[in-house]
Coordinates of C-alpha atoms and ligand atoms in Angstrom, one line a residue:
M3 CA 20.6 2.8 30.4
S4 CA 23.5 1.9 28.1
E5 CA 22.8 0.8 24.6
P6 CA 23.9 -2.8 23.8
N7 CA 25.7 -3.4 20.6
Y8 CA 23.7 -6.1 18.8
S9 CA 21.5 -6.2 15.8
H10 CA 17.9 -6.8 16.7
L11 CA 14.7 -7.1 14.8
I12 CA 12.1 -5.1 16.6
D13 CA 10.3 -3.4 13.7
L14 CA 11.1 -4.3 10.1
N15 CA 10.9 -0.6 9.3
D16 CA 14.1 -0.1 11.3
Y17 CA 15.8 -1.6 8.3
P18 CA 15.8 -0.5 4.7
V19 CA 13.7 -2.4 2.2
E20 CA 16.9 -3.7 0.5
W21 CA 17.7 -5.6 3.8
W22 CA 14.2 -7.2 3.8
N23 CA 14.7 -8.2 0.2
K24 CA 18.1 -9.8 1.1
V25 CA 16.4 -11.9 3.9
I26 CA 13.6 -12.9 1.6
N27 CA 15.9 -13.9 -1.2
L28 CA 18.1 -15.9 1.2
G29 CA 14.9 -17.6 2.5
A30 CA 14.1 -18.6 -1.1
T31 CA 17.6 -20.0 -1.6
I32 CA 17.5 -21.9 1.7
Y33 CA 14.0 -23.3 0.6
H34 CA 15.6 -24.6 -2.6
H35 CA 18.9 -25.8 -1.1
P36 CA 18.4 -26.5 2.6
Q37 CA 21.3 -29.0 2.7
R38 CA 23.8 -26.1 2.1
Y39 CA 22.9 -24.7 5.5
V40 CA 22.8 -27.7 7.8
Q41 CA 25.9 -26.6 9.8
A42 CA 25.5 -22.8 9.4
C43 CA 24.7 -22.2 13.0
A44 CA 26.6 -25.1 14.6
G45 CA 27.6 -24.2 18.2
K46 CA 25.0 -21.4 18.4
I47 CA 22.1 -21.3 20.9
M48 CA 18.7 -19.7 20.3
A49 CA 16.5 -18.9 23.3
T50 CA 12.7 -18.6 22.9
L51 CA 10.9 -16.6 25.6
F52 CA 7.2 -17.0 24.9
Y53 CA 5.0 -15.1 27.4
E54 CA 2.0 -15.7 25.1
P55 CA 0.7 -18.9 23.3
S56 CA 2.2 -19.8 19.9
T57 CA 2.4 -22.8 17.6
R58 CA 3.9 -21.6 14.3
T59 CA 6.1 -18.8 15.4
Q60 CA 7.8 -20.7 18.2
M61 CA 8.1 -24.0 16.4
S62 CA 9.2 -22.5 13.1
F63 CA 11.9 -20.6 14.9
Q64 CA 13.0 -23.7 16.8
S65 CA 13.0 -25.9 13.8
A66 CA 14.8 -23.2 11.8
M67 CA 17.6 -23.2 14.3
I68 CA 17.8 -27.0 14.5
R69 CA 17.9 -27.2 10.7
L70 CA 20.8 -24.7 10.8
G71 CA 22.7 -27.0 13.1
G72 CA 22.2 -24.9 16.3
S73 CA 20.5 -25.7 19.6
I74 CA 17.5 -24.2 21.4
I75 CA 16.5 -23.3 25.0
G76 CA 13.5 -21.4 26.3
F77 CA 10.0 -21.5 27.8
D78 CA 6.6 -21.4 26.3
N79 CA 4.8 -20.9 29.6
P80 CA 6.2 -18.1 31.7
M81 CA 4.5 -19.7 34.7
S82 CA 7.0 -22.5 34.6
S83 CA 9.9 -20.0 34.8
S84 CA 10.9 -17.5 37.4
V85 CA 8.5 -15.0 35.9
S86 CA 5.9 -16.8 38.2
K87 CA 8.0 -15.7 41.1
G88 CA 7.7 -12.0 40.0
E89 CA 10.9 -11.6 38.0
N90 CA 10.9 -8.6 35.7
L91 CA 11.5 -8.7 32.0
K92 CA 14.9 -7.0 32.4
D93 CA 16.3 -9.7 34.6
T94 CA 15.0 -12.6 32.7
T95 CA 16.3 -11.1 29.4
K96 CA 19.7 -10.2 30.9
V97 CA 20.3 -13.7 32.2
V98 CA 18.9 -15.8 29.3
S99 CA 20.7 -13.6 26.8
S100 CA 24.0 -14.5 28.5
Y101 CA 23.3 -18.2 27.8
S102 CA 22.4 -17.6 24.1
D103 CA 23.4 -16.0 20.8
I104 CA 19.9 -15.0 19.7
L105 CA 16.7 -14.4 21.8
I106 CA 13.2 -14.6 20.3
I107 CA 10.5 -13.0 22.4
R108 CA 6.7 -12.9 22.3
H109 CA 4.9 -10.9 25.0
P110 CA 1.4 -9.6 25.5
L111 CA 2.5 -5.9 25.9
A112 CA 3.5 -3.5 23.1
G113 CA 7.1 -2.4 23.2
S114 CA 8.2 -5.5 25.1
A115 CA 10.7 -6.6 22.5
K116 CA 12.3 -3.2 22.4
A117 CA 12.5 -3.2 26.2
A118 CA 14.2 -6.7 26.1
A119 CA 16.7 -5.5 23.4
M120 CA 17.7 -2.7 25.7
T121 CA 19.2 -5.1 28.3
A122 CA 20.0 -8.2 26.3
D123 CA 23.6 -9.3 25.7
C124 CA 22.7 -10.9 22.4
C125 CA 20.4 -10.0 19.5
V126 CA 16.7 -9.9 20.1
V127 CA 13.9 -10.7 17.7
N128 CA 10.3 -9.5 18.2
A129 CA 8.0 -12.5 17.7
G130 CA 4.9 -10.4 18.5
D131 CA 4.6 -7.6 21.1
G132 CA 0.9 -7.4 22.1
G133 CA -1.4 -5.9 19.5
H134 CA 1.5 -3.9 18.1
L135 CA 3.9 -5.6 15.6
H136 CA 4.9 -9.0 14.3
P137 CA 7.8 -8.5 11.9
T138 CA 8.8 -12.1 11.4
Q139 CA 5.2 -12.9 10.3
T140 CA 5.6 -10.2 7.8
L141 CA 8.8 -11.7 6.5
T142 CA 6.9 -14.9 6.2
D143 CA 4.1 -13.1 4.3
L144 CA 6.6 -11.4 2.0
L145 CA 8.4 -14.6 1.1
T146 CA 5.1 -16.3 0.4
L147 CA 4.1 -13.5 -2.0
K148 CA 7.4 -13.5 -3.6
M149 CA 7.3 -17.3 -4.2
E150 CA 3.7 -17.6 -5.1
K151 CA 2.9 -14.3 -6.8
G152 CA 6.4 -13.6 -8.1
R153 CA 6.3 -10.0 -6.9
L154 CA 5.8 -7.6 -4.0
E155 CA 4.7 -4.6 -6.0
H156 CA 1.5 -3.7 -7.9
L157 CA -0.7 -5.9 -5.8
T158 CA -4.2 -5.1 -4.7
V159 CA -4.3 -6.5 -1.1
G160 CA -7.4 -7.0 0.9
L161 CA -7.0 -7.4 4.7
C162 CA -10.0 -8.8 6.4
G163 CA -11.1 -9.3 10.0
D164 CA -9.6 -7.8 13.1
L165 CA -7.6 -4.9 11.7
L166 CA -7.5 -3.1 15.1
Y167 CA -5.8 -5.7 17.2
G168 CA -4.2 -7.8 14.5
R169 CA -0.4 -7.1 14.8
T170 CA 0.3 -9.1 11.7
V171 CA -1.9 -6.7 9.7
H172 CA -0.1 -3.7 11.1
S173 CA 3.3 -5.0 10.3
L174 CA 2.2 -6.2 6.8
C175 CA 0.7 -2.8 5.9
K176 CA 3.8 -1.0 7.1
A177 CA 5.9 -3.3 4.9
L178 CA 3.8 -3.5 1.7
S179 CA 3.4 0.3 1.7
C180 CA 7.1 0.5 1.0
Y181 CA 6.8 -1.3 -2.4
A182 CA 5.6 0.5 -5.5
G183 CA 2.0 0.5 -6.6
N184 CA 0.3 -1.6 -3.9
K185 CA -3.3 -0.9 -3.2
F186 CA -5.1 -1.8 0.0
V187 CA -8.7 -2.6 0.8
L188 CA -9.2 -2.7 4.6
I189 CA -12.2 -4.9 5.2
S190 CA -13.6 -4.8 8.8
T191 CA -16.4 -3.7 10.9
P192 CA -16.3 0.0 12.1
E193 CA -15.3 -1.2 15.6
L194 CA -12.3 -3.2 14.3
R195 CA -11.0 -0.8 11.7
A196 CA -7.2 -0.4 11.4
P197 CA -5.7 2.0 13.9
E198 CA -5.3 5.6 12.8
Y199 CA -1.5 5.3 12.7
I200 CA -1.7 2.6 10.1
R201 CA -4.2 4.5 8.0
K202 CA -2.0 7.6 8.3
L203 CA 1.0 5.6 7.3
L204 CA -0.8 4.4 4.1
R205 CA -1.9 8.0 3.3
D206 CA 1.6 9.4 3.9
S207 CA 3.2 6.7 1.8
G208 CA 0.9 7.6 -1.1
C209 CA -0.8 4.2 -1.2
E210 CA -4.3 4.0 -2.5
Y211 CA -6.5 2.5 0.1
R212 CA -10.2 2.3 1.0
E213 CA -12.2 0.9 3.9
E214 CA -14.9 -1.6 3.3
T215 CA -17.3 -3.5 5.5
S216 CA -18.2 -6.2 2.9
L217 CA -15.9 -9.0 1.9
D218 CA -18.3 -9.8 -1.0
A219 CA -17.9 -6.2 -2.3
A220 CA -14.1 -6.4 -2.4
I221 CA -13.2 -10.0 -3.2
G222 CA -13.4 -9.7 -7.0
E223 CA -10.7 -7.0 -7.3
L224 CA -8.1 -8.6 -5.0
D225 CA -4.7 -10.2 -5.9
V226 CA -4.2 -11.1 -2.3
L227 CA -6.7 -11.7 0.5
Y228 CA -5.2 -11.7 4.0
M229 CA -7.7 -13.2 6.4
T230 CA -7.3 -12.8 10.2
R231 CA -9.1 -14.1 13.2
I232 CA -10.8 -11.8 15.7
Q233 CA -8.2 -11.4 18.5
R234 CA -10.4 -12.5 21.4
E235 CA -7.6 -12.1 24.0
R236 CA -7.2 -8.4 23.3
F237 CA -10.9 -7.4 23.9
A238 CA -11.9 -5.4 27.0
S239 CA -14.9 -7.8 27.5
Q240 CA -16.4 -11.1 26.3
A241 CA -19.5 -9.2 25.1
D242 CA -17.4 -7.0 22.9
Y243 CA -15.7 -10.1 21.4
L244 CA -19.0 -11.9 20.8
A245 CA -20.4 -8.9 19.0
Q246 CA -17.5 -9.2 16.4
K247 CA -17.1 -12.9 16.1
D248 CA -18.4 -14.8 13.0
I249 CA -19.0 -11.6 10.9
Y250 CA -16.5 -12.6 8.2
C251 CA -16.2 -16.1 6.8
L252 CA -14.5 -17.0 3.5
T253 CA -16.4 -19.7 1.8
P254 CA -16.1 -21.6 -1.5
E255 CA -19.1 -19.5 -2.7
K256 CA -17.2 -16.3 -2.0
M257 CA -14.1 -17.8 -3.7
A258 CA -16.2 -18.3 -6.8
H259 CA -16.2 -14.5 -7.3
A260 CA -12.4 -14.1 -6.8
K261 CA -9.7 -13.8 -9.4
P262 CA -8.3 -17.2 -10.6
D263 CA -4.9 -16.3 -9.3
L264 CA -6.0 -14.8 -5.9
A265 CA -3.6 -15.7 -3.1
V266 CA -5.4 -16.4 0.2
L267 CA -3.1 -15.9 3.1
H268 CA -3.7 -16.2 6.8
P269 CA -1.1 -16.0 9.6
L270 CA -3.0 -18.7 11.4
P271 CA -4.5 -19.9 13.8
R272 CA -7.7 -20.0 11.9
V273 CA -10.8 -20.0 14.1
D274 CA -13.9 -19.9 11.8
E275 CA -13.1 -17.0 9.4
I276 CA -12.2 -19.5 6.6
A277 CA -14.5 -22.4 6.0
V278 CA -12.6 -25.7 6.0
P279 CA -13.6 -26.6 2.4
V280 CA -11.6 -23.6 1.1
D281 CA -8.5 -25.5 2.1
E282 CA -8.9 -27.6 -1.0
D283 CA -8.8 -24.5 -3.3
P284 CA -5.4 -24.1 -4.9
R285 CA -5.6 -20.4 -4.1
A286 CA -5.6 -21.2 -0.3
L287 CA -1.9 -20.7 0.5
Y288 CA -1.9 -20.4 4.3
F289 CA -0.4 -23.8 5.1
K290 CA 2.3 -23.2 2.6
Q291 CA 2.8 -19.8 4.1
A292 CA 3.4 -21.3 7.5
Q293 CA 6.1 -23.5 6.0
Y294 CA 7.8 -20.6 4.2
G295 CA 7.9 -19.1 7.7
M296 CA 10.5 -21.6 8.8
Y297 CA 12.7 -20.9 5.8
V298 CA 12.5 -17.1 6.2
R299 CA 13.3 -17.5 9.9
M300 CA 16.4 -19.6 9.0
A301 CA 17.5 -16.7 6.7
L302 CA 16.8 -14.1 9.5
I303 CA 18.8 -16.0 12.1
L304 CA 21.7 -16.2 9.7
K305 CA 21.5 -12.5 8.8
L306 CA 21.3 -11.3 12.3
L307 CA 24.1 -13.5 13.6
E308 CA 26.4 -12.4 10.9
S309 CA 25.4 -8.7 11.0
E310 CA 27.9 -6.0 11.8
N311 CA 25.4 -3.3 11.2
H312 CA 24.5 -2.5 14.8
L313 CA 21.4 -0.4 15.2
P314 CA 20.6 1.7 18.3
V315 CA 17.6 0.4 20.2
L316 CA 16.1 3.7 21.4
H317 CA 15.7 6.6 19.0
G318 CA 13.4 8.9 20.9
E319 CA 13.9 11.6 23.5
A320 CA 13.0 12.0 27.1
N321 CA 10.1 14.5 27.7
A322 CA 9.2 15.4 31.2
E323 CA 5.8 16.8 30.1
R324 CA 4.5 13.7 28.4
Q325 CA 3.3 10.3 29.6
C326 CA 2.2 7.1 27.9
V327 CA -1.2 6.2 29.2
N328 CA -1.7 3.0 27.2
P329 CA -2.3 0.2 29.7
K330 CA -1.1 -2.4 27.1
C331 CA 2.3 -0.7 26.8
I332 CA 5.3 -2.3 28.4
L333 CA 5.9 1.0 30.3
A334 CA 2.7 0.2 32.3
Q335 CA 4.4 -2.9 33.7
E336 CA 8.1 -2.4 33.8
H337 CA 8.5 0.8 35.7
Y338 CA 12.3 1.0 35.5
L339 CA 12.1 1.7 31.7
P340 CA 13.0 5.2 30.7
P341 CA 10.0 6.7 28.9
R342 CA 11.0 7.9 25.4
F343 CA 8.9 9.8 22.8
V344 CA 9.1 10.3 19.1
Q345 CA 7.4 13.0 16.9
E346 CA 5.2 11.7 14.1
G347 CA 3.1 13.9 11.9
G348 CA 2.7 16.6 14.6
H349 CA 1.9 14.1 17.4
T350 CA 4.1 12.9 20.2
L351 CA 4.1 9.1 20.4
C352 CA 5.4 6.7 23.0
E353 CA 8.4 5.1 21.4
Y354 CA 7.6 1.7 22.8
C355 CA 3.9 1.2 21.8
E356 CA 3.6 4.0 19.2
E357 CA 0.4 5.3 20.8
R358 CA -0.2 9.0 21.4
A359 CA 1.4 10.2 24.6
L360 CA -0.6 12.7 26.6
K361 CA 0.4 15.9 28.4
K362 CA 0.9 15.2 32.2
Ligands
NCD26 C1 -0.5 -14.5 14.7 C2 -0.1 -13.8 16.0 O1 0.3 -14.4 17.0 O2 -0.2 -12.6 16.0 N1 -0.2 -15.8 14.6 C3 1.1 -16.1 14.2 O3 2.1 -15.7 14.8 N2 1.2 -16.9 13.1 C4 -2.0 -14.3 14.4 C5 -3.0 -14.6 15.5 O4 -2.7 -15.0 16.6 O5 -4.2 -14.4 15.1

């Protein structure tokens, strides 16, 4: 399969930290001076292909493009498109990308954005690929921290809730581990602890981290508390989900034990892991965070459309002796894709979903 020649955002870690900082700084400039950018994307078209539900990510991308003077096309329900007739990801991507300048994709399978980038004739942005990654939420989180805490380093960050399936958690840990002096407290039940590859990444980057089951035990030491919902749609059974639901709930009583300058973030949607009265606490920044998401996406659209720094989509190698057995990997659905593998800490990982590949 030939490599297209566009800049994509599949995983933030494909880019150096300096590039993230440029996007964040541009997001801050746009936030302060939006009128300077009202024609910046005049004549450009953004397509949003949302195979999974979304409120913020989709609408913040759409309003970002409209505020830049561009136009939008797309679907938010694949069943109203030719996907319902059995069209594969490759064909949908190929065609829609020929109508647009930038394509934003959300899909329930890990590695789907990478797969889309392989055939698209325009740049592709990962707006969430299954339980894997969500890089634009991370840009949102980083801009929020930069604006509200004034720094991205030397923060003690608690991440609480569904650390196993929460793609926003995975992307944020990957990103914050690249800034100096950040410490992590991973607050979850044993069943929903962060995947091994995330814990390994924290160890390898030299970040201090510990795992904790009690939010009460950790809250007093945190500069940032990143709450997440239990990802019901990613559980194998309803019984497994019900066993995890309602375990963590941030309340005003708990907030009383937190630092006066704690930043409470949440990618949203909230289910019941933050009690509604917490919204009145000035440390609750999640609605502001959602708004910053639009500004950072404006910055991202501009950066990608002006970019001449073309990155290859696939980095890994073919390996006839290995196979990806993850049923939630895009390889399990789109059989024309070439399996590719990368070596990571002595293990062979599927390049699409980053799960361990097994010997055939
Ligand atoms: C998150 C997502 O879709 O992963 N939402 C978002 O994009 N803001 C978090 C979630 O759904 O729990």
